[in-house]
Amino acid sequence: MEHAPNACFTQKTLGVMLTTLVLLIASVSLFFLKVVPVKMLPFDNKNEFQVVIDMPETATLEETAAVTKEIAAFVSTQDEVLNCQTYVGTSAPISFNGLMRHYDLRKGENVADIQVNLTDKGDRSAQSHDIAKKMRKPIQEIAKRWGANAKAVEVPPGPPVLSTIVAEIYGPDYQEQIRVARQIKAIFDQTKAWLTPMCSLKTIRQKFVLMWIKKAMLRGVAPAKITENLRAAVSGKNVGVLHKENTLSPIPIQLELNNADKFSVEALKSLPVQNMQGQVVPLGDVTQVKEVIKEKSIWRKDQKRVVMVAADLAGSLESPIYAMMDVNKKLEEIKLPSGYDLTVLNSSQPETEDNYSMKWDGEWQITYEVFRDLGIAFAVALIIIYLLIVGWFQSFMVPIVMLTAIPLSLIGIVVGHWVMGAYFSATSMIGFIALAGVMVRNSVLLIDFIDIRLKEGIPLTEAVIEAGAVRTLPIVLTAGTVVLGAIVILFDPLFQGLAISLMGGTITSTVLTLVVVPLLYYKMLRNKIK
């Protein structure tokens, strides 16, 4: 009968351990169930965003200006919008977002930008991401009526990337790379997690070439004269200046065709050209019009040919990891030449181009590298902590008991992100790492007190209970200071994950540490101490 209390104590200990293990597994499973999505950084609350418009390559400048004007008119009616500026045929002033996406290189008759300035974030309750997300669908509907693609691009909170999702296709044959890219784009089109995908391939366009023929030599028309007249007709030529009394500087007089005739081959063929004798002949009599395919640029990355397919995420789950997982399941459907297979890479480019490969880039690569580096740093920190505790307690098992407090903080961290509806981001991971030292300190306080009481001759069971009673107050005070300090950044969009990790992890881990660590230490010493 004298062993009955110990038997009861052992059963309760086992129940507590199993309950804690179930809670830990259940909380971690929220990542895989997409209840707590993982993302590099959450969206910050900015006072601006940008609308990028891509018309078909055959569109004219007037058509691009019309769709830009219609989208700008809709954006201006929103309550949160202060003003907006449109840039048709050229890029908006380069911003932080445009550094990586090279928006400053956007020029042509089929491109346009709208710079949208919002009211100050202190004067509105909605976040800039929610405002841009609300406008995306109406903007896309306006653009589709014109056959265009328009997307609301936000200023990134972290390093800028070419796009949220980027698939880079490498291989030995460029035409096969193009076919693989089109198949991947078709898979992207079937995925509802993102907006209209874009491909780095340009559509096939025709161009007209006016070739000088022998008849021009017989008529006395020089090739330089033909080039001069064409340049003046299409690009304009200053033929004089106009002086007006109410202007400070002369007004140049420019000679050129109207916009409709610039795109008409028949109008260009009827353009008059003067020969050496002063006679005027039509341009079509001394030239031959030939229709050819316009050359397309080939993209390269680190001296390797690459074809890119990019997309921006939209919808309720704006994390690239889960969308990529859906696409990876369908990559087996891609048809390749016999003898080849498609290799999927997550972090590095292929070393050779002997086989076809697809590398995930964009926000995913930054997410992968950041979480990988943070994980390595966390592992190194745990090893150092373990060695320090081994040196102090002269035991290899005691540090393992103390380190169990660290994963227990995950329960509160994950549940806290679920309650707040926040992403588990890089700042959340930093908060998890920062808690390691605090949680180990609590374990050291408990076990060190137990060892002191054991040396004084106190029974093990009483020493464990007394350690929990005496050390609870300093541990709770330490946890309280961490929680109160984190409240300051709880509602900041960028550092919310750090605050949730510090607060939720500290509260949960402190409560469980006061129970689990003494019980584990009791189980370890129960058969060693009489």
CSV table of N, CA and C in Angstrom, one decimal, residues 166-271:
chain,number,residue,atom,x,y,z
A,166,VAL,N,7.0,32.4,-59.8
A,166,VAL,CA,7.7,32.4,-61.1
A,166,VAL,C,8.2,31.0,-61.4
A,167,ALA,N,7.9,30.5,-62.5
A,167,ALA,CA,8.4,29.2,-62.9
A,167,ALA,C,9.4,29.4,-64.1
A,168,GLU,N,10.7,29.0,-63.9
A,168,GLU,CA,11.7,29.1,-64.9
A,168,GLU,C,12.0,27.8,-65.5
A,169,ILE,N,11.9,27.7,-66.8
A,169,ILE,CA,12.0,26.5,-67.6
A,169,ILE,C,13.4,26.5,-68.3
A,170,TYR,N,14.2,25.5,-68.1
A,170,TYR,CA,15.5,25.3,-68.7
A,170,TYR,C,15.5,24.0,-69.5
A,171,GLY,N,16.3,24.0,-70.6
A,171,GLY,CA,16.4,22.7,-71.3
A,171,GLY,C,17.4,22.9,-72.5
A,172,PRO,N,17.6,21.7,-73.2
A,172,PRO,CA,18.6,21.7,-74.3
A,172,PRO,C,18.1,22.3,-75.6
A,173,ASP,N,16.8,22.3,-75.8
A,173,ASP,CA,16.2,22.8,-77.0
A,173,ASP,C,15.2,24.0,-76.7
A,174,TYR,N,15.4,25.1,-77.3
A,174,TYR,CA,14.6,26.3,-77.0
A,174,TYR,C,13.2,26.2,-77.4
A,175,GLN,N,12.9,25.6,-78.5
A,175,GLN,CA,11.5,25.4,-79.0
A,175,GLN,C,10.8,24.4,-78.0
A,176,GLU,N,11.5,23.4,-77.5
A,176,GLU,CA,10.8,22.5,-76.5
A,176,GLU,C,10.6,23.3,-75.2
A,177,GLN,N,11.5,24.2,-74.9
A,177,GLN,CA,11.3,25.0,-73.7
A,177,GLN,C,10.0,25.8,-73.8
A,178,ILE,N,9.8,26.4,-75.0
A,178,ILE,CA,8.6,27.1,-75.2
A,178,ILE,C,7.3,26.3,-75.1
A,179,ARG,N,7.4,25.1,-75.6
A,179,ARG,CA,6.2,24.2,-75.5
A,179,ARG,C,6.0,23.8,-74.1
A,180,VAL,N,7.0,23.5,-73.3
A,180,VAL,CA,6.9,23.2,-71.9
A,180,VAL,C,6.3,24.4,-71.1
A,181,ALA,N,6.8,25.6,-71.4
A,181,ALA,CA,6.3,26.8,-70.8
A,181,ALA,C,4.8,27.0,-71.1
A,182,ARG,N,4.3,26.7,-72.3
A,182,ARG,CA,2.9,26.9,-72.6
A,182,ARG,C,2.1,25.8,-71.9
A,183,GLN,N,2.6,24.6,-71.7
A,183,GLN,CA,1.9,23.6,-70.9
A,183,GLN,C,1.8,24.0,-69.4
A,184,ILE,N,2.9,24.6,-68.9
A,184,ILE,CA,2.8,25.0,-67.5
A,184,ILE,C,1.9,26.2,-67.3
A,185,LYS,N,1.9,27.1,-68.3
A,185,LYS,CA,0.9,28.2,-68.2
A,185,LYS,C,-0.5,27.7,-68.3
A,186,ALA,N,-0.8,26.7,-69.0
A,186,ALA,CA,-2.1,26.1,-69.1
A,186,ALA,C,-2.5,25.5,-67.7
A,187,ILE,N,-1.5,24.9,-67.0
A,187,ILE,CA,-1.8,24.5,-65.6
A,187,ILE,C,-2.1,25.6,-64.7
A,188,PHE,N,-1.3,26.7,-64.9
A,188,PHE,CA,-1.5,27.9,-64.1
A,188,PHE,C,-2.9,28.5,-64.3
A,189,ASP,N,-3.4,28.4,-65.6
A,189,ASP,CA,-4.7,29.0,-65.9
A,189,ASP,C,-5.8,28.2,-65.2
A,190,GLN,N,-5.6,26.9,-64.9
A,190,GLN,CA,-6.6,26.1,-64.2
A,190,GLN,C,-6.6,26.2,-62.7
A,191,THR,N,-5.6,26.9,-62.2
A,191,THR,CA,-5.5,27.1,-60.8
A,191,THR,C,-6.1,28.4,-60.4
A,192,LYS,N,-7.1,28.4,-59.5
A,192,LYS,CA,-7.8,29.6,-59.1
A,192,LYS,C,-7.2,30.4,-58.0
A,193,ALA,N,-6.0,30.0,-57.6
A,193,ALA,CA,-5.3,30.7,-56.5
A,193,ALA,C,-4.7,32.0,-56.9
A,194,TRP,N,-4.5,32.2,-58.3
A,194,TRP,CA,-3.8,33.4,-58.7
A,194,TRP,C,-4.5,34.1,-59.8
A,195,LEU,N,-4.0,35.3,-60.1
A,195,LEU,CA,-4.5,36.1,-61.2
A,195,LEU,C,-4.0,35.5,-62.6
A,196,THR,N,-4.4,36.2,-63.7
A,196,THR,CA,-4.0,35.8,-65.0
A,196,THR,C,-2.5,35.6,-65.1
A,197,PRO,N,-2.0,34.4,-65.4
A,197,PRO,CA,-0.5,34.2,-65.5
A,197,PRO,C,0.0,35.0,-66.8
A,198,MET,N,1.3,35.3,-66.7
A,198,MET,CA,2.0,36.0,-67.8
A,198,MET,C,3.2,35.2,-68.1
A,199,CYS,N,3.5,35.1,-69.4
A,199,CYS,CA,4.7,34.4,-69.9
A,199,CYS,C,5.7,35.3,-70.6
A,200,SER,N,7.0,35.0,-70.4
A,200,SER,CA,8.0,35.9,-71.0
A,200,SER,C,8.0,35.8,-72.5
A,201,LEU,N,7.3,34.8,-73.1
A,201,LEU,CA,7.3,34.7,-74.5
A,201,LEU,C,6.5,35.8,-75.1
A,202,LYS,N,6.9,36.4,-76.2
A,202,LYS,CA,6.2,37.4,-76.9
A,202,LYS,C,5.4,36.7,-78.1
A,203,THR,N,4.2,37.3,-78.3
A,203,THR,CA,3.4,36.7,-79.4
A,203,THR,C,4.1,37.0,-80.7
A,204,ILE,N,3.8,36.2,-81.7
A,204,ILE,CA,4.4,36.3,-83.0
A,204,ILE,C,3.7,37.5,-83.7
A,205,ARG,N,4.5,38.5,-84.1
A,205,ARG,CA,4.1,39.7,-84.8
A,205,ARG,C,4.7,39.8,-86.2
A,206,GLN,N,3.9,40.3,-87.1
A,206,GLN,CA,4.4,40.6,-88.4
A,206,GLN,C,4.9,42.1,-88.5
A,207,LYS,N,5.9,42.3,-89.3
A,207,LYS,CA,6.3,43.7,-89.6
A,207,LYS,C,6.5,43.8,-91.1
A,208,PHE,N,6.4,45.1,-91.6
A,208,PHE,CA,6.5,45.4,-93.0
A,208,PHE,C,7.9,46.0,-93.2
A,209,VAL,N,8.6,45.5,-94.2
A,209,VAL,CA,9.9,46.0,-94.6
A,209,VAL,C,9.8,46.6,-96.0
A,210,LEU,N,10.2,47.9,-96.1
A,210,LEU,CA,10.2,48.6,-97.5
A,210,LEU,C,11.6,48.4,-98.0
A,211,MET,N,11.7,47.6,-99.1
A,211,MET,CA,13.0,47.3,-99.7
A,211,MET,C,13.2,48.2,-101.0
A,212,TRP,N,14.4,48.8,-101.0
A,212,TRP,CA,14.8,49.6,-102.2
A,212,TRP,C,15.0,48.7,-103.4
A,213,ILE,N,14.5,49.0,-104.6
A,213,ILE,CA,14.6,48.2,-105.8
A,213,ILE,C,15.3,48.9,-106.8
A,214,LYS,N,15.7,48.2,-107.9
A,214,LYS,CA,16.5,48.8,-109.0
A,214,LYS,C,15.8,49.9,-109.7
A,215,LYS,N,14.4,49.8,-109.7
A,215,LYS,CA,13.6,50.8,-110.4
A,215,LYS,C,13.9,52.2,-109.7
A,216,ALA,N,14.2,52.2,-108.4
A,216,ALA,CA,14.5,53.5,-107.8
A,216,ALA,C,15.7,54.1,-108.3
A,217,MET,N,16.7,53.3,-108.6
A,217,MET,CA,17.9,53.9,-109.2
A,217,MET,C,17.7,54.4,-110.6
A,218,LEU,N,16.8,53.8,-111.4
A,218,LEU,CA,16.5,54.3,-112.7
A,218,LEU,C,15.7,55.6,-112.6
A,219,ARG,N,14.9,55.7,-111.6
A,219,ARG,CA,14.1,56.9,-111.4
A,219,ARG,C,14.8,58.0,-110.7
A,220,GLY,N,16.1,57.7,-110.3
A,220,GLY,CA,16.9,58.8,-109.6
A,220,GLY,C,16.6,59.0,-108.2
A,221,VAL,N,16.1,58.0,-107.5
A,221,VAL,CA,15.7,58.2,-106.1
A,221,VAL,C,16.8,57.5,-105.2
A,222,ALA,N,17.4,58.2,-104.3
A,222,ALA,CA,18.5,57.6,-103.5
A,222,ALA,C,17.8,56.9,-102.2
A,223,PRO,N,18.4,55.8,-101.7
A,223,PRO,CA,17.9,55.2,-100.5
A,223,PRO,C,17.9,56.1,-99.3
A,224,ALA,N,18.8,57.1,-99.2
A,224,ALA,CA,18.8,58.0,-98.1
A,224,ALA,C,17.6,58.9,-98.1
A,225,LYS,N,17.1,59.2,-99.3
A,225,LYS,CA,16.0,60.1,-99.5
A,225,LYS,C,14.7,59.4,-99.0
A,226,ILE,N,14.6,58.1,-99.4
A,226,ILE,CA,13.5,57.3,-98.9
A,226,ILE,C,13.4,57.2,-97.4
A,227,THR,N,14.6,56.9,-96.8
A,227,THR,CA,14.7,56.8,-95.3
A,227,THR,C,14.3,58.1,-94.7
A,228,GLU,N,14.8,59.2,-95.2
A,228,GLU,CA,14.5,60.5,-94.6
A,228,GLU,C,13.0,60.8,-94.7
A,229,ASN,N,12.3,60.5,-95.8
A,229,ASN,CA,10.9,60.8,-95.9
A,229,ASN,C,10.1,59.9,-95.0
A,230,LEU,N,10.5,58.6,-94.9
A,230,LEU,CA,9.8,57.7,-94.0
A,230,LEU,C,9.9,58.1,-92.5
A,231,ARG,N,11.1,58.5,-92.1
A,231,ARG,CA,11.3,59.0,-90.8
A,231,ARG,C,10.5,60.2,-90.5
A,232,ALA,N,10.4,61.1,-91.4
A,232,ALA,CA,9.6,62.3,-91.2
A,232,ALA,C,8.2,62.0,-91.1
A,233,ALA,N,7.7,61.1,-91.9
A,233,ALA,CA,6.3,60.8,-91.9
A,233,ALA,C,5.8,60.1,-90.7
A,234,VAL,N,6.7,59.2,-90.2
A,234,VAL,CA,6.3,58.3,-89.0
A,234,VAL,C,6.7,59.0,-87.7
A,235,SER,N,7.9,59.5,-87.6
A,235,SER,CA,8.4,60.1,-86.3
A,235,SER,C,8.3,61.6,-86.3
A,236,GLY,N,8.1,62.2,-87.4
A,236,GLY,CA,8.0,63.7,-87.4
A,236,GLY,C,9.3,64.4,-87.7
A,237,LYS,N,9.2,65.5,-88.3
A,237,LYS,CA,10.4,66.3,-88.6
A,237,LYS,C,10.1,67.8,-88.4
A,238,ASN,N,11.0,68.5,-87.7
A,238,ASN,CA,10.8,69.9,-87.5
A,238,ASN,C,11.1,70.7,-88.8
A,239,VAL,N,10.2,71.4,-89.3
A,239,VAL,CA,10.4,72.1,-90.6
A,239,VAL,C,10.4,73.6,-90.4
A,240,GLY,N,10.2,74.1,-89.2
A,240,GLY,CA,10.3,75.5,-88.9
A,240,GLY,C,9.8,75.8,-87.5
A,241,VAL,N,9.7,77.1,-87.2
A,241,VAL,CA,9.2,77.5,-85.8
A,241,VAL,C,8.1,78.6,-86.0
A,242,LEU,N,7.3,78.7,-85.0
A,242,LEU,CA,6.2,79.6,-85.0
A,242,LEU,C,6.4,80.6,-83.9
A,243,HIS,N,6.4,81.9,-84.2
A,243,HIS,CA,6.6,82.9,-83.2
A,243,HIS,C,5.3,83.6,-82.8
A,244,LYS,N,5.0,83.5,-81.5
A,244,LYS,CA,3.7,84.1,-81.1
A,244,LYS,C,4.0,85.1,-79.9
A,245,GLU,N,3.2,86.1,-79.9
A,245,GLU,CA,3.5,87.2,-78.9
A,245,GLU,C,3.4,86.8,-77.5
A,246,ASN,N,2.5,85.9,-77.2
A,246,ASN,CA,2.2,85.5,-75.8
A,246,ASN,C,3.0,84.3,-75.3
A,247,THR,N,4.0,83.9,-76.1
A,247,THR,CA,4.8,82.7,-75.7
A,247,THR,C,6.3,83.2,-75.5
A,248,LEU,N,7.0,82.6,-74.5
A,248,LEU,CA,8.3,82.9,-74.2
A,248,LEU,C,9.3,82.3,-75.2
A,249,SER,N,9.0,81.2,-75.8
A,249,SER,CA,9.9,80.5,-76.7
A,249,SER,C,9.2,80.1,-78.0
A,250,PRO,N,9.9,80.0,-79.1
A,250,PRO,CA,9.3,79.6,-80.3
A,250,PRO,C,8.7,78.3,-80.3
A,251,ILE,N,7.6,78.1,-81.0
A,251,ILE,CA,6.9,76.8,-81.1
A,251,ILE,C,7.3,76.1,-82.3
A,252,PRO,N,7.9,74.9,-82.2
A,252,PRO,CA,8.3,74.1,-83.4
A,252,PRO,C,7.2,73.7,-84.2
A,253,ILE,N,7.4,73.7,-85.5
A,253,ILE,CA,6.4,73.2,-86.5
A,253,ILE,C,6.9,71.8,-87.0
A,254,GLN,N,6.1,70.8,-86.7
A,254,GLN,CA,6.5,69.4,-87.0
A,254,GLN,C,5.6,68.9,-88.1
A,255,LEU,N,6.2,68.2,-89.1
A,255,LEU,CA,5.5,67.6,-90.2
A,255,LEU,C,5.5,66.1,-90.0
A,256,GLU,N,4.3,65.5,-90.0
A,256,GLU,CA,4.2,64.0,-89.9
A,256,GLU,C,2.8,63.6,-90.4
A,257,LEU,N,2.6,62.3,-90.6
A,257,LEU,CA,1.3,61.8,-91.0
A,257,LEU,C,0.4,61.7,-89.8
A,258,ASN,N,-0.9,61.7,-90.0
A,258,ASN,CA,-1.8,61.5,-88.8
A,258,ASN,C,-1.6,60.0,-88.4
A,259,ASN,N,-2.1,59.7,-87.2
A,259,ASN,CA,-1.9,58.4,-86.6
A,259,ASN,C,-2.5,57.3,-87.4
A,260,ALA,N,-3.7,57.5,-88.0
A,260,ALA,CA,-4.3,56.5,-88.8
A,260,ALA,C,-3.5,56.1,-90.0
A,261,ASP,N,-2.9,57.0,-90.7
A,261,ASP,CA,-2.1,56.7,-91.9
A,261,ASP,C,-0.7,56.1,-91.5
A,262,LYS,N,-0.3,56.3,-90.3
A,262,LYS,CA,1.0,55.7,-89.9
A,262,LYS,C,1.0,54.2,-89.9
A,263,PHE,N,-0.2,53.6,-89.7
A,263,PHE,CA,-0.4,52.2,-89.6
A,263,PHE,C,-0.9,51.6,-90.9
A,264,SER,N,-1.0,52.4,-91.9
A,264,SER,CA,-1.6,52.0,-93.2
A,264,SER,C,-0.4,51.8,-94.2
A,265,VAL,N,-0.3,50.6,-94.7
A,265,VAL,CA,0.8,50.4,-95.7
A,265,VAL,C,0.5,51.2,-97.0
A,266,GLU,N,-0.8,51.2,-97.4
A,266,GLU,CA,-1.2,51.9,-98.6
A,266,GLU,C,-0.9,53.4,-98.5
A,267,ALA,N,-1.1,54.0,-97.3
A,267,ALA,CA,-0.9,55.4,-97.1
A,267,ALA,C,0.6,55.7,-97.2
A,268,LEU,N,1.5,54.8,-96.7
A,268,LEU,CA,2.9,54.9,-96.8
A,268,LEU,C,3.4,54.8,-98.2
A,269,LYS,N,2.8,53.9,-98.9
A,269,LYS,CA,3.2,53.7,-100.3
A,269,LYS,C,2.9,54.9,-101.2
A,270,SER,N,1.9,55.6,-100.8
A,270,SER,CA,1.5,56.8,-101.6
A,270,SER,C,2.3,58.1,-101.2
A,271,LEU,N,3.2,57.9,-100.3
A,271,LEU,CA,4.0,59.0,-99.8
A,271,LEU,C,4.9,59.5,-100.9
